């Protein structure tokens, strides 16, 4: 049984927990940590969660799904998981402020995973805004990082079908990269 480790990242409210629940074949495990950083958060407490789910692609392949908190102050979790992660699904809520800028910010933050396996962007909550054009995201990415290929989809975080398309696109990218990696390193020698 081979396995993939995939992260779900993105701002709070983007649908990470929901998406992992929509995909997972096991009951999702969520660990909660209470933040008392009063300076950063106006609320008395902010709950952050690390979610874990699993899905099998076929009899021989399992995908471990980890939802990681978006806030930089929790990035010790990211450091721990980053060693094993092969790709990241960035969920960005289209109904938040400046979602295009947010998407670019997250791509930069998780760029190491682009190089290792891949990044895909899922634009969630697009049903709640009059226009959410994926072209805007694709164009902003092309301006900012011309040589980078990151697929952008509109998805409903609650939909198993939508999330499966997004996940399988990423897994395909990861497997392609792993398949050609030996060829590339042979060529580099
Ligand atoms: N209308 C709509 N609601 C969504 C969509 N995706 C997620 N949600 C809802 O958005 C809320 C926040 O999702 P959650 O998974 O808690 O976000 P997280 O903070 O990233 O874990 C939940 O109430 C979800 O049901 C979507 O595509 N459309
Ligand atoms: Mg959550």
mmCIF file of C-alpha atoms and ligand atoms in Angstrom:
data_model
loop_
_atom_site.group_PDB
_atom_site.id
_atom_site.type_symbol
_atom_site.label_atom_id
_atom_site.label_comp_id
_atom_site.label_asym_id
_atom_site.label_seq_id
_atom_site.Cartn_x
_atom_site.Cartn_y
_atom_site.Cartn_z
ATOM 1 C CA UNK A 1 0.000 0.000 0.000
ATOM 2 C CA UNK A 2 1.577 3.279 -1.060
ATOM 3 C CA UNK A 3 0.352 6.541 0.333
ATOM 4 C CA UNK A 4 0.237 10.233 -0.334
ATOM 5 C CA UNK A 5 0.219 13.009 2.218
ATOM 6 C CA UNK A 6 -1.788 16.025 1.099
ATOM 7 C CA UNK A 7 -2.339 19.254 3.012
ATOM 8 C CA UNK A 8 -5.373 21.490 2.913
ATOM 9 C CA UNK A 9 -4.473 25.095 3.592
ATOM 10 C CA UNK A 10 -6.172 28.451 3.309
ATOM 11 C CA UNK A 11 -7.790 31.114 5.418
ATOM 12 C CA UNK A 12 -10.204 30.439 8.219
ATOM 13 C CA UNK A 13 -13.672 29.835 6.821
ATOM 14 C CA UNK A 14 -12.422 28.677 3.427
ATOM 15 C CA UNK A 15 -13.907 25.219 3.905
ATOM 16 C CA UNK A 16 -10.901 23.070 4.846
ATOM 17 C CA UNK A 17 -12.686 21.087 7.562
ATOM 18 C CA UNK A 18 -15.792 20.770 5.398
ATOM 19 C CA UNK A 19 -13.815 19.554 2.382
ATOM 20 C CA UNK A 20 -11.898 16.932 4.363
ATOM 21 C CA UNK A 21 -15.197 15.695 5.822
ATOM 22 C CA UNK A 22 -16.705 15.560 2.317
ATOM 23 C CA UNK A 23 -13.810 13.408 1.089
ATOM 24 C CA UNK A 24 -12.802 11.240 4.001
ATOM 25 C CA UNK A 25 -13.726 7.574 4.216
ATOM 26 C CA UNK A 26 -12.980 7.520 7.924
ATOM 27 C CA UNK A 27 -14.473 9.718 10.602
ATOM 28 C CA UNK A 28 -12.486 12.956 10.505
ATOM 29 C CA UNK A 29 -10.335 13.612 13.543
ATOM 30 C CA UNK A 30 -10.113 17.264 14.512
ATOM 31 C CA UNK A 31 -7.753 18.502 17.177
ATOM 32 C CA UNK A 32 -8.462 21.880 18.602
ATOM 33 C CA UNK A 33 -6.044 24.367 20.105
ATOM 34 C CA UNK A 34 -7.130 27.485 21.877
ATOM 35 C CA UNK A 35 -5.305 30.653 21.061
ATOM 36 C CA UNK A 36 -5.121 33.431 23.604
ATOM 37 C CA UNK A 37 -3.099 35.823 21.459
ATOM 38 C CA UNK A 38 -5.150 38.900 22.348
ATOM 39 C CA UNK A 39 -2.996 41.224 20.321
ATOM 40 C CA UNK A 40 -3.558 39.375 17.074
ATOM 41 C CA UNK A 41 -7.158 38.377 17.601
ATOM 42 C CA UNK A 42 -9.855 40.704 18.826
ATOM 43 C CA UNK A 43 -11.927 37.760 19.978
ATOM 44 C CA UNK A 44 -11.259 36.440 23.502
ATOM 45 C CA UNK A 45 -10.319 33.073 22.092
ATOM 46 C CA UNK A 46 -9.862 31.742 18.612
ATOM 47 C CA UNK A 47 -10.102 28.060 17.956
ATOM 48 C CA UNK A 48 -7.818 26.551 15.402
ATOM 49 C CA UNK A 49 -8.160 23.024 14.252
ATOM 50 C CA UNK A 50 -5.968 20.408 12.690
ATOM 51 C CA UNK A 51 -8.137 17.997 10.728
ATOM 52 C CA UNK A 52 -7.238 14.519 9.601
ATOM 53 C CA UNK A 53 -9.017 12.248 7.147
ATOM 54 C CA UNK A 54 -8.215 9.418 4.757
ATOM 55 C CA UNK A 55 -9.340 8.310 1.332
ATOM 56 C CA UNK A 56 -8.219 5.413 -0.848
ATOM 57 C CA UNK A 57 -7.631 6.068 -4.526
ATOM 58 C CA UNK A 58 -7.645 2.340 -5.326
ATOM 59 C CA UNK A 59 -6.730 -0.867 -3.448
ATOM 60 C CA UNK A 60 -3.063 0.034 -3.503
ATOM 61 C CA UNK A 61 -3.076 3.733 -2.726
ATOM 62 C CA UNK A 62 -4.167 5.712 0.272
ATOM 63 C CA UNK A 63 -4.248 9.489 0.624
ATOM 64 C CA UNK A 64 -3.812 11.077 4.035
ATOM 65 C CA UNK A 65 -5.564 14.439 4.241
ATOM 66 C CA UNK A 66 -4.411 17.063 6.737
ATOM 67 C CA UNK A 67 -6.124 20.393 7.244
ATOM 68 C CA UNK A 68 -3.650 22.915 8.595
ATOM 69 C CA UNK A 69 -4.450 26.259 10.170
ATOM 70 C CA UNK A 70 -3.766 29.229 7.962
ATOM 71 C CA UNK A 71 -2.297 31.518 10.576
ATOM 72 C CA UNK A 72 1.448 31.933 10.476
ATOM 73 C CA UNK A 73 1.736 31.787 14.260
ATOM 74 C CA UNK A 74 0.786 28.120 14.120
ATOM 75 C CA UNK A 75 3.319 27.249 11.533
ATOM 76 C CA UNK A 76 5.106 24.770 13.780
ATOM 77 C CA UNK A 77 2.417 22.334 12.598
ATOM 78 C CA UNK A 78 3.242 23.176 9.042
ATOM 79 C CA UNK A 79 6.927 22.529 9.757
ATOM 80 C CA UNK A 80 6.105 19.106 11.174
ATOM 81 C CA UNK A 81 3.788 18.114 8.338
ATOM 82 C CA UNK A 82 5.837 19.667 5.557
ATOM 83 C CA UNK A 83 8.446 16.956 5.810
ATOM 84 C CA UNK A 84 5.925 14.329 4.754
ATOM 85 C CA UNK A 85 3.574 16.350 2.578
ATOM 86 C CA UNK A 86 3.704 15.982 -1.201
ATOM 87 C CA UNK A 87 1.184 18.549 -2.270
ATOM 88 C CA UNK A 88 -1.286 21.126 -1.072
ATOM 89 C CA UNK A 89 -4.868 22.000 -1.878
ATOM 90 C CA UNK A 90 -5.272 25.718 -1.299
ATOM 91 C CA UNK A 91 -8.848 26.615 -0.526
ATOM 92 C CA UNK A 92 -9.718 30.286 -0.862
ATOM 93 C CA UNK A 93 -13.163 31.613 -0.017
ATOM 94 C CA UNK A 94 -14.349 33.739 -2.892
ATOM 95 C CA UNK A 95 -16.646 35.753 -0.619
ATOM 96 C CA UNK A 96 -13.792 37.091 1.548
ATOM 97 C CA UNK A 97 -11.964 40.350 0.962
ATOM 98 C CA UNK A 98 -9.175 40.310 -1.649
ATOM 99 C CA UNK A 99 -9.372 36.598 -2.434
ATOM 100 C CA UNK A 100 -6.998 36.904 -5.408
ATOM 101 C CA UNK A 101 -4.262 38.430 -3.226
ATOM 102 C CA UNK A 102 -4.912 35.802 -0.577
ATOM 103 C CA UNK A 103 -4.470 33.021 -3.128
ATOM 104 C CA UNK A 104 -1.114 34.439 -4.268
ATOM 105 C CA UNK A 105 0.039 34.828 -0.653
ATOM 106 C CA UNK A 106 -0.713 31.180 0.096
ATOM 107 C CA UNK A 107 0.967 29.963 -3.073
ATOM 108 C CA UNK A 108 4.118 31.796 -1.966
ATOM 109 C CA UNK A 109 3.899 30.415 1.543
ATOM 110 C CA UNK A 110 3.560 26.823 0.304
ATOM 111 C CA UNK A 111 5.808 27.097 -2.711
ATOM 112 C CA UNK A 112 8.187 24.398 -1.472
ATOM 113 C CA UNK A 113 5.337 21.943 -2.014
ATOM 114 C CA UNK A 114 4.794 23.146 -5.544
ATOM 115 C CA UNK A 115 8.329 22.115 -6.292
ATOM 116 C CA UNK A 116 8.010 18.781 -4.552
ATOM 117 C CA UNK A 117 4.617 17.631 -5.783
ATOM 118 C CA UNK A 118 2.086 20.257 -6.667
ATOM 119 C CA UNK A 119 -0.434 22.881 -5.704
ATOM 120 C CA UNK A 120 -4.050 23.192 -6.815
ATOM 121 C CA UNK A 121 -6.379 26.043 -5.902
ATOM 122 C CA UNK A 122 -10.033 25.517 -5.060
ATOM 123 C CA UNK A 123 -12.139 28.618 -4.996
ATOM 124 C CA UNK A 124 -14.920 27.955 -2.466
ATOM 125 C CA UNK A 125 -18.113 29.802 -1.540
ATOM 126 C CA UNK A 126 -18.230 31.159 -5.077
ATOM 127 C CA UNK A 127 -21.987 30.554 -5.015
ATOM 128 C CA UNK A 128 -22.247 33.404 -2.496
ATOM 129 C CA UNK A 129 -20.798 36.149 -4.688
ATOM 130 C CA UNK A 130 -22.187 37.494 -7.970
ATOM 131 C CA UNK A 131 -18.965 36.975 -9.924
ATOM 132 C CA UNK A 132 -16.018 34.809 -9.073
ATOM 133 C CA UNK A 133 -13.934 34.436 -12.180
ATOM 134 C CA UNK A 134 -11.184 31.870 -12.073
ATOM 135 C CA UNK A 135 -9.490 33.769 -14.929
ATOM 136 C CA UNK A 136 -8.661 36.547 -12.467
ATOM 137 C CA UNK A 137 -6.730 34.056 -10.373
ATOM 138 C CA UNK A 138 -5.031 32.437 -13.320
ATOM 139 C CA UNK A 139 -4.002 35.863 -14.672
ATOM 140 C CA UNK A 140 -2.725 37.081 -11.311
ATOM 141 C CA UNK A 141 -0.685 33.896 -10.936
ATOM 142 C CA UNK A 142 0.702 34.219 -14.453
ATOM 143 C CA UNK A 143 1.746 37.847 -13.750
ATOM 144 C CA UNK A 144 3.325 37.007 -10.423
ATOM 145 C CA UNK A 145 4.910 33.647 -11.314
ATOM 146 C CA UNK A 146 5.117 33.258 -15.076
ATOM 147 C CA UNK A 147 6.697 29.787 -15.122
ATOM 148 C CA UNK A 148 4.393 28.233 -12.576
ATOM 149 C CA UNK A 149 1.425 26.024 -13.517
ATOM 150 C CA UNK A 150 -1.235 25.900 -10.846
ATOM 151 C CA UNK A 151 -4.724 24.676 -11.747
ATOM 152 C CA UNK A 152 -7.600 26.772 -10.407
ATOM 153 C CA UNK A 153 -11.087 25.303 -9.972
ATOM 154 C CA UNK A 154 -14.317 26.632 -8.586
ATOM 155 C CA UNK A 155 -15.484 24.076 -6.033
ATOM 156 C CA UNK A 156 -18.132 23.656 -3.410
ATOM 157 C CA UNK A 157 -16.282 22.607 -0.281
ATOM 158 C CA UNK A 158 -19.302 20.532 0.738
ATOM 159 C CA UNK A 159 -19.331 18.505 -2.457
ATOM 160 C CA UNK A 160 -17.622 15.135 -2.568
ATOM 161 C CA UNK A 161 -17.651 15.215 -6.382
ATOM 162 C CA UNK A 162 -16.051 18.680 -6.599
ATOM 163 C CA UNK A 163 -13.435 17.893 -4.006
ATOM 164 C CA UNK A 164 -12.617 14.563 -5.649
ATOM 165 C CA UNK A 165 -11.823 16.311 -8.939
ATOM 166 C CA UNK A 166 -9.548 18.748 -7.133
ATOM 167 C CA UNK A 167 -7.790 16.026 -5.127
ATOM 168 C CA UNK A 168 -7.316 13.708 -8.109
ATOM 169 C CA UNK A 169 -5.860 16.555 -10.184
ATOM 170 C CA UNK A 170 -3.317 17.140 -7.441
ATOM 171 C CA UNK A 171 -2.546 13.434 -6.980
ATOM 172 C CA UNK A 172 -2.027 13.105 -10.743
ATOM 173 C CA UNK A 173 0.420 16.041 -10.648
ATOM 174 C CA UNK A 174 2.280 14.533 -7.701
ATOM 175 C CA UNK A 175 2.567 11.138 -9.387
ATOM 176 C CA UNK A 176 3.692 12.689 -12.649
ATOM 177 C CA UNK A 177 6.375 14.653 -10.839
ATOM 178 C CA UNK A 178 7.558 11.557 -8.975
ATOM 179 C CA UNK A 179 7.610 9.554 -12.204
ATOM 180 C CA UNK A 180 9.756 12.067 -14.079
ATOM 181 C CA UNK A 181 11.993 13.009 -11.113
ATOM 182 C CA UNK A 182 14.503 10.163 -11.692
ATOM 183 C CA UNK A 183 14.761 11.118 -15.386
ATOM 184 C CA UNK A 184 15.366 14.757 -14.491
ATOM 185 C CA UNK A 185 18.035 13.955 -11.913
ATOM 186 C CA UNK A 186 19.760 11.584 -14.354
ATOM 187 C CA UNK A 187 19.828 14.393 -16.898
ATOM 188 C CA UNK A 188 21.251 16.811 -14.325
ATOM 189 C CA UNK A 189 24.217 14.529 -13.676
HETATM 190 N N1 LIG B 1 -22.163 28.273 0.374
HETATM 191 C C1 LIG B 1 -21.038 27.565 0.525
HETATM 192 N N2 LIG B 1 -20.614 27.269 1.756
HETATM 193 C C2 LIG B 1 -19.458 26.568 1.882
HETATM 194 C C3 LIG B 1 -18.696 26.154 0.747
HETATM 195 N N3 LIG B 1 -17.598 25.510 1.200
HETATM 196 C C4 LIG B 1 -17.664 25.517 2.549
HETATM 197 N N4 LIG B 1 -18.784 26.162 2.975
HETATM 198 C C5 LIG B 1 -19.206 26.463 4.362
HETATM 199 O O1 LIG B 1 -18.292 27.415 4.880
HETATM 200 C C6 LIG B 1 -18.186 27.294 6.305
HETATM 201 C C7 LIG B 1 -16.733 27.280 6.748
HETATM 202 O O2 LIG B 1 -16.146 26.044 6.417
HETATM 203 P P1 LIG B 1 -15.044 25.353 7.327
HETATM 204 O O3 LIG B 1 -14.860 23.992 6.760
HETATM 205 O O4 LIG B 1 -15.375 25.451 8.759
HETATM 206 O O5 LIG B 1 -13.769 26.254 7.029
HETATM 207 P P2 LIG B 1 -12.268 26.126 7.588
HETATM 208 O O6 LIG B 1 -12.095 27.215 8.596
HETATM 209 O O7 LIG B 1 -11.391 26.371 6.404
HETATM 210 O O8 LIG B 1 -12.102 24.759 8.163
HETATM 211 C C8 LIG B 1 -18.971 26.045 6.658
HETATM 212 O O9 LIG B 1 -20.223 26.454 7.156
HETATM 213 C C9 LIG B 1 -19.131 25.310 5.328
HETATM 214 O O10 LIG B 1 -20.303 24.522 5.267
HETATM 215 C C10 LIG B 1 -19.193 26.494 -0.563
HETATM 216 O O11 LIG B 1 -18.584 26.197 -1.600
HETATM 217 N N5 LIG B 1 -20.360 27.210 -0.605
HETATM 218 MG MG1 LIG B 2 -11.538 24.212 10.111
#
